[in-house]
């Protein structure tokens, strides 16, 4: 044992250390541990060895309590007391471990075997013991009392014992609190003892002790806040006491706590003046804990409204604490959720009472808006230049939190909030005597944008004025320009209803497109305008296309912004006449087609691969939104500005047919590359989704190309596109033959893949299962084709159920859930299921028995439900035969449990939710997890 400990602590070789640790862990749980633990605690041993002995005792007591005979409890208890007294002036870490061991013993013996455990502990340590100094005894007792509630929180006591022990401990606080009060009030108690007392109190309040019993200690903790040495510990103690969920029942005690909290304001002001962030942070935590946890209870005390308002104003001071977050202060962010809580509580009162509170608190919330917008301001450019990237990111998140708060406050203040922001902005921009800083302007706009982004401002009478003010803003830096862009974007729906104002802001957006620093804000704003206002943009279309083409050619923007820009242009072109669309498409796409032609001739290498994927991405994003049939328009009103129905082919189809040969050429060189194949499939997938039936002219050639691609090198993206085609054209007799041929080809190629070993292609198997499920859903008579091997398909499904990848298994379950209901109507399916269903059941039961992830149990339950509903007579025989196998589906379930489960399943043919519950229950039994804390939340 000593050799192993020596190896663990002092051997430089990590392998040896690990071996020693493994061996020692086994030693700790061995029966001999009872014997050697006490030997290791000898005073002549080094602390590391003593610590190991104390830890071993704790493990034996906490985990193997049932091994200890009841007649040894007393001797174990007195031995531990003796050791704790010996170590009271010895090694601190060993003392703590021994205290934890005694605490664990006490929790297991309470209340029957050791009725007044806590009182006994206090008595034992207060008894005069000449060899141990009084202070050391006092510290040892405090350590023991501190770890007792902590050990309770982490103990493995069963639920019913936990409740029992908690109430015993709560009663025993009568033995602890008077002692703690006495130690805090004694003039000669040294700082380190008071520190320990406050920690001990903090630990006890988490046992849900009535707040009124804690009153004296909370007041004593408030007094300790004046002592810098005790400040942090006292803050923890007060916050823990105030925040316990049970505290709101003691309203009188809460009211008594408001004056001492308000009494901290002078200390708070001095801390702010001297830049003492720790102190201001601590005091703010106390004020927020009282306000946030108990605002409802305190608001209810109408006759005390002034003292609660004073607390609210103190929290307001903390929200507006001087300095920039997170560099000069970190306190203001603590207060934001308080304002949500207070508002919720006010708005939850009945109308009369609410009206009274609104009168008092509306002015407070208007003040809050000013404070928040002041805190959201950027520092001076010079100061901001010195901030680290981490500080800038924290500030960005802080501003998002402020934005969310403003949006929430809008519910309380309504339209008046927008008017007040507008008035301030107007005064700021028109005041020539006092030129304002850009930071001030930016913050007001940011407030406006926060609200307009999520709240419908169409009724607001200040938006026209705001749109009028925006061009007057002299934009001197990036942050302000970004906010101007985002504000315009937030107002795009308003612009759709007031198209005359578009010209006020569109030039600003187009100008910003040329600035790489404004990439995200300008492109996302243009996209919003093109989406919301497309029917009013034809007069500006030529200009928008020209500017966009220029920035795309200059490669100003990163890839994802280029893709957004293409989507914006797709929306824009959708509202033009067909010949206009074709003309614009021609000028927009031609340069890329020429590039692609060059790339198609080159030998494949990594750099031209990226260029190809980029161009294909631009095309698919353009076709995602270019929709002349207006599938996505949700204007049901009479004033829909619909264009006349187009004659002739869809412009997207015209373009696709022109570039089809070229795409095939690119493919032929890159068939091995999954990403390029995926990008090609994406173009067609996006186009099919947008065009729907208009895509029909492309179906024959696309099916042919997909067939060639898939036969050469199977890729999941090709199956996904096939699934899309089956979904959209299943009911079109004219267009379905090529799709049917493609479906049969993909199926036969995939079946061959299964014969060669599908384990390396979980993505293909996943997509294939989804394709089969889609076919059964949309076009089940595909399974009547003479050249579709239904039996082989069924066997592939069963194999896929055993894959380790959860998504693949889920897709296979989806296939069977679609297949089983077709047993009656499709003869080949019925025959295969009746002949091979037992194999399917076997695989499902294996999964439930522990082979598959627990997250998939609902999907397996769906298969069982479908089997029971559609093949009942077979299932009753199969399940009986399967369950007769020894140790199947798990060695942990008894024949009786298997029989019960089988009967439950066979009985339930209506309620799918019940079947899911049965499967969950049974899988826990099979895994040996039933009734453990591990499954409590399952």
PDB file of C-alpha atoms in Angstrom, residues 1-11 13-34 36-37 40 47-60 63-64:
ATOM      1  CA  UNK A   1       0.000   0.000   0.000  1.00  0.00           C
ATOM      2  CA  UNK A   2       2.760   2.457   0.956  1.00  0.00           C
ATOM      3  CA  UNK A   3       4.645   1.521  -2.177  1.00  0.00           C
ATOM      4  CA  UNK A   4       1.585   2.278  -4.345  1.00  0.00           C
ATOM      5  CA  UNK A   5       0.994   5.612  -2.584  1.00  0.00           C
ATOM      6  CA  UNK A   6       4.650   6.533  -2.996  1.00  0.00           C
ATOM      7  CA  UNK A   7       4.401   5.662  -6.688  1.00  0.00           C
ATOM      8  CA  UNK A   8       1.209   7.753  -7.094  1.00  0.00           C
ATOM      9  CA  UNK A   9       2.675  10.882  -5.482  1.00  0.00           C
ATOM     10  CA  UNK A  10       6.365  10.784  -6.328  1.00  0.00           C
ATOM     11  CA  UNK A  11       7.028   8.563  -9.381  1.00  0.00           C
ATOM     12  CA  UNK A  13       6.601   8.053 -14.836  1.00  0.00           C
ATOM     13  CA  UNK A  14       2.957   8.680 -15.795  1.00  0.00           C
ATOM     14  CA  UNK A  15       2.310   4.983 -16.647  1.00  0.00           C
ATOM     15  CA  UNK A  16       3.386   3.949 -13.143  1.00  0.00           C
ATOM     16  CA  UNK A  17       1.216   6.687 -11.622  1.00  0.00           C
ATOM     17  CA  UNK A  18      -1.834   5.409 -13.522  1.00  0.00           C
ATOM     18  CA  UNK A  19      -1.188   1.802 -12.504  1.00  0.00           C
ATOM     19  CA  UNK A  20      -0.826   2.831  -8.867  1.00  0.00           C
ATOM     20  CA  UNK A  21      -4.013   4.888  -8.999  1.00  0.00           C
ATOM     21  CA  UNK A  22      -5.990   1.978 -10.452  1.00  0.00           C
ATOM     22  CA  UNK A  23      -4.697  -0.398  -7.790  1.00  0.00           C
ATOM     23  CA  UNK A  24      -5.386   2.096  -4.967  1.00  0.00           C
ATOM     24  CA  UNK A  25      -8.958   2.655  -6.142  1.00  0.00           C
ATOM     25  CA  UNK A  26      -9.564  -1.077  -5.874  1.00  0.00           C
ATOM     26  CA  UNK A  27      -7.882  -1.128  -2.449  1.00  0.00           C
ATOM     27  CA  UNK A  28     -10.168   1.664  -1.204  1.00  0.00           C
ATOM     28  CA  UNK A  29     -13.295  -0.424  -1.837  1.00  0.00           C
ATOM     29  CA  UNK A  30     -11.825  -3.734  -0.579  1.00  0.00           C
ATOM     30  CA  UNK A  31     -12.886  -5.227   2.804  1.00  0.00           C
ATOM     31  CA  UNK A  32      -9.300  -4.637   4.100  1.00  0.00           C
ATOM     32  CA  UNK A  33      -9.845  -0.875   3.771  1.00  0.00           C
ATOM     33  CA  UNK A  34     -11.603  -0.864   7.179  1.00  0.00           C
ATOM     34  CA  UNK A  36      -5.675  -0.128   6.850  1.00  0.00           C
ATOM     35  CA  UNK A  37      -7.476   3.266   6.821  1.00  0.00           C
ATOM     36  CA  UNK A  40      -2.649   5.328   7.520  1.00  0.00           C
ATOM     37  CA  UNK A  47      -0.421  14.256   4.977  1.00  0.00           C
ATOM     38  CA  UNK A  48      -0.848  12.673   1.504  1.00  0.00           C
ATOM     39  CA  UNK A  49      -0.949   9.194   3.061  1.00  0.00           C
ATOM     40  CA  UNK A  50      -3.234  10.315   5.902  1.00  0.00           C
ATOM     41  CA  UNK A  51      -5.521  11.911   3.315  1.00  0.00           C
ATOM     42  CA  UNK A  52      -5.799   8.609   1.458  1.00  0.00           C
ATOM     43  CA  UNK A  53      -6.789   6.852   4.687  1.00  0.00           C
ATOM     44  CA  UNK A  54      -9.488   9.450   5.462  1.00  0.00           C
ATOM     45  CA  UNK A  55     -10.824   9.246   1.879  1.00  0.00           C
ATOM     46  CA  UNK A  56     -11.025   5.462   2.064  1.00  0.00           C
ATOM     47  CA  UNK A  57     -13.106   5.754   5.262  1.00  0.00           C
ATOM     48  CA  UNK A  58     -15.476   8.207   3.593  1.00  0.00           C
ATOM     49  CA  UNK A  59     -15.934   5.927   0.564  1.00  0.00           C
ATOM     50  CA  UNK A  60     -16.639   2.899   2.782  1.00  0.00           C
ATOM     51  CA  UNK A  63     -21.100   3.765  -0.518  1.00  0.00           C
ATOM     52  CA  UNK A  64     -20.963   0.558   1.512  1.00  0.00           C
TER      53      UNK A  64
END
